[in-house]
Structures are given as structure tokens and as C-alpha cells.
XYZ file of N, CA and C in Angstrom:
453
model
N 4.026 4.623 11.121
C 3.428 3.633 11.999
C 4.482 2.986 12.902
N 5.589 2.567 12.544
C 6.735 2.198 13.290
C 7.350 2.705 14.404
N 7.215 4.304 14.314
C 7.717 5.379 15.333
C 6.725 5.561 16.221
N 5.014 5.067 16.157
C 4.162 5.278 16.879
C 4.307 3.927 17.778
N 4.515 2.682 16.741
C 4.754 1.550 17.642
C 5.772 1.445 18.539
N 6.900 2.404 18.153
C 7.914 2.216 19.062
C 7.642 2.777 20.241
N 6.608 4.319 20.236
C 6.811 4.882 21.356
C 5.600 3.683 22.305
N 4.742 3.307 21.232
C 3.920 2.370 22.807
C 4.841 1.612 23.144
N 5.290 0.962 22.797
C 5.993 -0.318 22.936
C 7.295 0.177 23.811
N 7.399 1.135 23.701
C 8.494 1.423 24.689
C 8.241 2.283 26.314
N 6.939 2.820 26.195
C 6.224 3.249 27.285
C 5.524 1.942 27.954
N 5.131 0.848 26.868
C 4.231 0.446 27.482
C 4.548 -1.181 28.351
N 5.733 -1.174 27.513
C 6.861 -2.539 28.396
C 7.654 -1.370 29.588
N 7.283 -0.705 29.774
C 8.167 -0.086 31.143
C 7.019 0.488 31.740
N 5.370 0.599 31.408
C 4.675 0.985 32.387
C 4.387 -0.837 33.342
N 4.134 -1.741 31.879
C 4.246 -3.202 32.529
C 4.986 -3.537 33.335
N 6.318 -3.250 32.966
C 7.346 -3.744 34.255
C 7.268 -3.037 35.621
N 7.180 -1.640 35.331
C 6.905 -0.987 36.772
C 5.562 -0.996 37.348
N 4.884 -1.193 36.974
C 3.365 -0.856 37.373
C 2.603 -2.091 37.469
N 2.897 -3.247 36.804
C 2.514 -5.153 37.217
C 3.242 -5.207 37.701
N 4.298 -5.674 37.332
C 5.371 -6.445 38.075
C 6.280 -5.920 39.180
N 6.130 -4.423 39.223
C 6.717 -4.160 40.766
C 8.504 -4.042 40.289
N 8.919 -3.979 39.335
C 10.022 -3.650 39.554
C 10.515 -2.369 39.374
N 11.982 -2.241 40.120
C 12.138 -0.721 40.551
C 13.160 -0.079 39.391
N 12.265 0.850 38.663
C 12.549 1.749 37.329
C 13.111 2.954 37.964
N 14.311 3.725 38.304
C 14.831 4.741 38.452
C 14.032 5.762 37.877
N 14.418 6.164 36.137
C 14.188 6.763 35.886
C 12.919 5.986 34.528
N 12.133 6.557 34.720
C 11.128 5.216 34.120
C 10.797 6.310 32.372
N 10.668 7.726 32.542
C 10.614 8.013 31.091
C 12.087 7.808 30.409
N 13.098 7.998 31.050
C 14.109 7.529 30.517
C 14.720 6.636 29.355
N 13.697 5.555 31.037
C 13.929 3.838 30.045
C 12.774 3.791 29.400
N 11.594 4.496 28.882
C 10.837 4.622 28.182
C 11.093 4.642 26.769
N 11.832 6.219 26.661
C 12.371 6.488 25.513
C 13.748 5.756 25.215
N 14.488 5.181 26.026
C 15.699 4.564 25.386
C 15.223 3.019 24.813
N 13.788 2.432 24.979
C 13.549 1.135 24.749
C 12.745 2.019 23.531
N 11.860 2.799 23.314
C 11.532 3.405 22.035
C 12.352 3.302 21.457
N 12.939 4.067 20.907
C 14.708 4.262 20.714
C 15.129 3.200 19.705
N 15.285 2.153 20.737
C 15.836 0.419 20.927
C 14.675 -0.319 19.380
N 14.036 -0.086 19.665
C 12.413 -1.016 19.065
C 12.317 -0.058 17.900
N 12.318 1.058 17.675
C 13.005 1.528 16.179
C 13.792 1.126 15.378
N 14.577 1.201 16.198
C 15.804 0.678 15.570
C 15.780 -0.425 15.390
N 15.647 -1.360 15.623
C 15.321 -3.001 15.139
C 14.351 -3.041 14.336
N 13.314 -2.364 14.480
C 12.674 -2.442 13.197
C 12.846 -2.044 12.224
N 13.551 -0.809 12.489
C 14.393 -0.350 10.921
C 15.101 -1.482 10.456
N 16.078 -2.169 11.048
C 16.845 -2.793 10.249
C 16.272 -4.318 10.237
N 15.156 -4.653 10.620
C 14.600 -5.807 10.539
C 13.963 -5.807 8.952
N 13.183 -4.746 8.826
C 12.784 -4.075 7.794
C 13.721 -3.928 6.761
N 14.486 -3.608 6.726
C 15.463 -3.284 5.657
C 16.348 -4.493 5.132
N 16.692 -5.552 6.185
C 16.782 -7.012 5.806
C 15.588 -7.725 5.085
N 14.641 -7.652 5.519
C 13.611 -8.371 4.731
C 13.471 -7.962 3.413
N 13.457 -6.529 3.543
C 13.364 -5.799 2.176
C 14.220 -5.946 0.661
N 15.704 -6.373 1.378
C 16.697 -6.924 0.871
C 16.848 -8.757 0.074
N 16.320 -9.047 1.370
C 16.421 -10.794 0.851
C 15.059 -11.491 0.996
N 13.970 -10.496 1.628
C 12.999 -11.741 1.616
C 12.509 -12.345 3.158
N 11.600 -13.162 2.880
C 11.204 -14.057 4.070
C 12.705 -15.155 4.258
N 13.449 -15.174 3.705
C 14.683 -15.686 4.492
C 16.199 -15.212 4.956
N 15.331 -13.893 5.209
C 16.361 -13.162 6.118
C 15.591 -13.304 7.411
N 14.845 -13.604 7.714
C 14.196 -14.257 9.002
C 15.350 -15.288 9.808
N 15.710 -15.734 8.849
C 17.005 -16.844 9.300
C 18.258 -16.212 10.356
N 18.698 -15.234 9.634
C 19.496 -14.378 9.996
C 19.115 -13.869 11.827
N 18.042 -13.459 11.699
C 17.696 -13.035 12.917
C 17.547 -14.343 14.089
N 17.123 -15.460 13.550
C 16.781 -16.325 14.393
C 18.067 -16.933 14.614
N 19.534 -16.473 14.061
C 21.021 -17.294 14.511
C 21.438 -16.001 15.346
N 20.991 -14.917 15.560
C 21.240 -13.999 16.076
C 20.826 -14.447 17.686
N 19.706 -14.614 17.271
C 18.667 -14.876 18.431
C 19.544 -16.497 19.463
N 19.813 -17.296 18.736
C 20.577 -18.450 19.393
C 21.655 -17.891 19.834
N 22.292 -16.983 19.133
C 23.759 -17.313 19.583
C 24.099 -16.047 21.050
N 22.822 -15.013 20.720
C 23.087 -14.115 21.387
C 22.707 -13.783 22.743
N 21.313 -14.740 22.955
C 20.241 -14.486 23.868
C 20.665 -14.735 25.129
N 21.740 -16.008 25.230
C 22.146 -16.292 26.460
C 23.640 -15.300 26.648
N 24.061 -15.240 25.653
C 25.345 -14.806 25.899
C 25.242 -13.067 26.798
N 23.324 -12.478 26.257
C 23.384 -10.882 26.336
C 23.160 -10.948 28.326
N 23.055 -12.323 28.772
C 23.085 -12.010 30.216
C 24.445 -11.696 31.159
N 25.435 -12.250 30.122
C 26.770 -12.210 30.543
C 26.975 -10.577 30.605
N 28.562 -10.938 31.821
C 29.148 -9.483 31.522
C 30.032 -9.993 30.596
N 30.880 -9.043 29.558
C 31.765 -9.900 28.664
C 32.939 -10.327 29.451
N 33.686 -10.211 30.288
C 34.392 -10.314 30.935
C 34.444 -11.876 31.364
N 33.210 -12.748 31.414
C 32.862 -13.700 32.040
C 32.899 -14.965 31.112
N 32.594 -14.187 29.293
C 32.509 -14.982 28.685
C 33.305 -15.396 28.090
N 33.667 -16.916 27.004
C 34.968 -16.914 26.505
C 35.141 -15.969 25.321
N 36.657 -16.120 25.147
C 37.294 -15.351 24.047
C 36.744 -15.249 22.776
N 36.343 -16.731 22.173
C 35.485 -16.780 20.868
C 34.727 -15.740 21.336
N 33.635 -16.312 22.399
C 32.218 -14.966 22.386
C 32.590 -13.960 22.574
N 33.557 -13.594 23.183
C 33.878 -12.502 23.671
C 34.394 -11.735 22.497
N 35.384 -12.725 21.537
C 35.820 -11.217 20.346
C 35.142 -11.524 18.739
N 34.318 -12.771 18.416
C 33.938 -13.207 17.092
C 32.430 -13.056 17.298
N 31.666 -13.275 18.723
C 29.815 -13.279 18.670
C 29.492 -11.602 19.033
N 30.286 -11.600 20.022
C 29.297 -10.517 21.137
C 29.466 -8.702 20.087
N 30.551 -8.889 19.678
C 30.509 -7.668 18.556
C 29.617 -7.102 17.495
N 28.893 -8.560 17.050
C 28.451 -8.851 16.144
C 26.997 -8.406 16.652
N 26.569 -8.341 17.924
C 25.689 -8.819 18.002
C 24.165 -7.446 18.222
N 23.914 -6.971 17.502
C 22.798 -5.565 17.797
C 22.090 -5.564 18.676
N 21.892 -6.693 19.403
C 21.264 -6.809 20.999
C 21.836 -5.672 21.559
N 22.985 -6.149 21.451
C 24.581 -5.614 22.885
C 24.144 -4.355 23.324
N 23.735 -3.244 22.149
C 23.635 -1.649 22.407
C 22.278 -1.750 23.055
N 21.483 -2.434 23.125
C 20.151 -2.389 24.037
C 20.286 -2.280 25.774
N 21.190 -3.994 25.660
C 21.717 -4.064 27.517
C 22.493 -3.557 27.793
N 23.638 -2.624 26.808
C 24.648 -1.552 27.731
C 23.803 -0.580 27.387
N 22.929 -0.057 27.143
C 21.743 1.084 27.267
C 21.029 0.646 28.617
N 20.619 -0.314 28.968
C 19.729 -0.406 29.959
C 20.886 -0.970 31.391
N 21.715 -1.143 31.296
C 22.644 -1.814 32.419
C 23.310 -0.219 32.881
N 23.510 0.687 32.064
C 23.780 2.361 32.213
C 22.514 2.658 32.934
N 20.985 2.392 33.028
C 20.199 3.342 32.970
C 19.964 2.688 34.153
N 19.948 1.331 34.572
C 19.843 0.822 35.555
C 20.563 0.928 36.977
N 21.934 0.299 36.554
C 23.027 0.262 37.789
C 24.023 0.927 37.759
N 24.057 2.255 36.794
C 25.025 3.314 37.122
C 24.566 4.919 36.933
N 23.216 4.657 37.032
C 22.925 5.911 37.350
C 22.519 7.227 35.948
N 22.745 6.801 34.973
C 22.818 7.228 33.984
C 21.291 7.666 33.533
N 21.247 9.168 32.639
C 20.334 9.177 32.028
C 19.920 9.317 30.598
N 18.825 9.362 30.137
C 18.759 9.033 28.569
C 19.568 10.385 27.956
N 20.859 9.893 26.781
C 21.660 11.024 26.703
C 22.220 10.610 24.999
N 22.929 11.614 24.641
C 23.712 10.771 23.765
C 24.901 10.447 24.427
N 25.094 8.731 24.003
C 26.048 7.933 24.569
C 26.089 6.742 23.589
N 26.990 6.203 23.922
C 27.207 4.898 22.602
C 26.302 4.106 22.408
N 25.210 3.526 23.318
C 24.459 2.754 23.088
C 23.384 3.342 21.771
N 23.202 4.597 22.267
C 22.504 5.204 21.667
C 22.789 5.925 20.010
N 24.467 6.359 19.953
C 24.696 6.374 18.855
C 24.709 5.341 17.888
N 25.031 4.304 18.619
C 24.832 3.470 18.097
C 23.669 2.922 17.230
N 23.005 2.553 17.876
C 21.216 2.935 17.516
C 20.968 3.467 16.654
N 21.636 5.214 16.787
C 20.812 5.623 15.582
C 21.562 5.136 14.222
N 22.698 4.939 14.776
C 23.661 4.575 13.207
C 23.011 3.376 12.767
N 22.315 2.451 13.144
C 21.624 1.404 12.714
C 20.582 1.636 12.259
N 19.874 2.582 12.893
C 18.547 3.240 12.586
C 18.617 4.173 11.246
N 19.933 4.831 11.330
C 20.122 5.445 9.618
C 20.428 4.810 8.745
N 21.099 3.728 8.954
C 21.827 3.471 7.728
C 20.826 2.206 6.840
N 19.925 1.663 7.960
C 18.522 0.672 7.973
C 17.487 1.236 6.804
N 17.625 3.089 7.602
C 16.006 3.642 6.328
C 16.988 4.013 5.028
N 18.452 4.199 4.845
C 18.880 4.235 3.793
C 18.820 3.084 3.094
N 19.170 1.895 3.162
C 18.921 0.764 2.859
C 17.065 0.353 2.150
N 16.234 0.792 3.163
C 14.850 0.322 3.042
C 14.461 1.849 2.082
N 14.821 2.896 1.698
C 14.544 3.900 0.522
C 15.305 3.157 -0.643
N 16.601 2.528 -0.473
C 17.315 2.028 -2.090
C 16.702 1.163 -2.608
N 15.996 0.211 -1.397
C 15.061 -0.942 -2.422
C 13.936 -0.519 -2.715
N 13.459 0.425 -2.209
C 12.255 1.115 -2.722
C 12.179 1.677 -4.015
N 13.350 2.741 -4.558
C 13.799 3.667 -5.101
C 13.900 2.288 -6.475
N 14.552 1.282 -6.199
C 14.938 -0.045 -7.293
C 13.945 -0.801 -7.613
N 12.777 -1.347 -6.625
C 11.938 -1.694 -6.920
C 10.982 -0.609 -8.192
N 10.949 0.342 -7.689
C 9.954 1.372 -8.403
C 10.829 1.342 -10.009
N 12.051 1.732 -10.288
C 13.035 1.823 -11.302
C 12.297 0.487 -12.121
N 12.711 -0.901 -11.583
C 12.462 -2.231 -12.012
C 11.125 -2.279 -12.324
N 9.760 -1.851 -11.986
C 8.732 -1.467 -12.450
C 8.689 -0.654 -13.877
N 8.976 0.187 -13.895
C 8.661 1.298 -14.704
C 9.705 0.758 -16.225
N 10.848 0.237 -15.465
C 11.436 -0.433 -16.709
C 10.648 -1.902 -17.269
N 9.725 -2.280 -16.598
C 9.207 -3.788 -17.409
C 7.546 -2.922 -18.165
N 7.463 -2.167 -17.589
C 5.911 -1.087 -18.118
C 6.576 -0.852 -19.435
N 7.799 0.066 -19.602
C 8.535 0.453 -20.634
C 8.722 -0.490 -21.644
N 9.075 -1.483 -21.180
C 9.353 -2.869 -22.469
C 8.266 -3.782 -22.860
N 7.491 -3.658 -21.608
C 5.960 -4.186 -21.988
C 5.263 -3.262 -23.375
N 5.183 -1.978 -23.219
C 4.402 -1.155 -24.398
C 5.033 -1.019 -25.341
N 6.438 -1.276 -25.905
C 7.032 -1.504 -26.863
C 5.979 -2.467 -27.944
N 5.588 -1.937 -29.157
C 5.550 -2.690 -30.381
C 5.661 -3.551 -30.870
């Protein structure tokens, strides 16, 4: 269901932007599939945080969300040193807007390239994560069934 949501969600915020709003998409399946792509991948690892800690790994995302949102308009160049070498590294936005700032204003097309390896390395290492708590949850089951029918 995730990989189906990604592909609307990634066709369907770039048929919106080009097709309401009039703005000018180069290569528009491109940025289709690189915002698919993008929206996978965050959900993998959105998913795999929750899966981990709970409804308060929500937290996590929402200091992400403060610290990053204004900073992802910057070029880094512009910003200070703290942001520049302790936030902006940190930050899983980043591989989205140097994916779309490539696809935009230098001509680039959907390829493998860092934004994108990137991605998927988040995107793998997310469903490895979201199979171990699965794999533990199920274990942690079967072991309280086991001690439950004990005598």
C-alpha cells in the first residue's frame, strides 16, 4: 500500500503543480518518480521509527521539522556554520531538495545520483529495521503463549 501511495502521491503533487498551478516542470515524469522515490522513503523510515518507539517518535520528526524547514530553503553556503556542519547533515529532507534543485535548475534527469542513493539507503535500511520489530514482536508473542500454557 505504501509503494502505491507513493506513486500517487508523487504523480499526483507534480500533475497539481504543473497542471493547477502553472508551474514550469522540465521533465515532469522525472520529478514524478523522484518525489515517489522521496515519499517512500520517508515512509519507510517514518514507519520504522514508530515501530521502534511508539507514538513518541512523532517528536523526533516534529524537531526535524523546526529545525529543518526553514533552513531546507537555504543554499548551505548562506547558512551559518552550526547549521551548516551540526543541522543540515542531519537532516533527511536535504536528499529531497538536492534531488529536486538537480531536476530543476541544472538540467538533470531521474538517475542514480546521491540524492537518490541516498534514498534508497534510507529506504533499505528503514524495511530492515520495520522486518526486526516485526520478526521480535512475533518471537515476544509466541514466547508469552509458551509460558502462558505451562502447568
Amino acid at each position: 500500500m505504501g509503494a502505491v501511495t507513493a506513486l500517487l502521491v508523487g504523480f499526483g503533487l507534480t500533475f497539481l503543480a504543473h497542471g493547477m498551478l502553472d508551474l514550469d516542470i522540465p521533465k515532469f515524469s522525472d520529478t514524478a518518480l523522484f518525489l515517489s522515490v522521496t515519499f517512500f522513503s520517508f515512509f519507510l523510515m517514518i514507519t520504522a521509527v514508530l515501530s521502534i518507539l511508539g507514538i513518541s517518535g512523532v517528536a523526533i520528526f516534529a524537531l526535524l521539522l523546526f529545525f529543518g524547514a526553514s533552513l531546507l530553503a537555504l543554499a548551505p553556503e548562506m547558512m551559518s556554520s552550526f547549521y551548516r556542519g551540526w543541522i543540515h547533515p542531519w537532516l533527511p529532507m536535504r536528499f529531497m531538495v538536492d534531488g529536486l534543485r538537480q531536476l530543476f535548475f541544472f538540467g538533470k534527469g531521474f538517475g542514480w545520483n546521491a540524492p537518490v542513493a541516498a534514498l534508497t539507503w534510507i529506504s533499505l535500511v528503514s524495511g530492515i529495521v520495520i522486518l526486526g520489530t516485526a520478526v521480535k514482536v512475533r518471537v515476544q508473542k509466541i514466547d508469552r503463549t509458551a509460558t502462558a500454557s505451562r502447568p
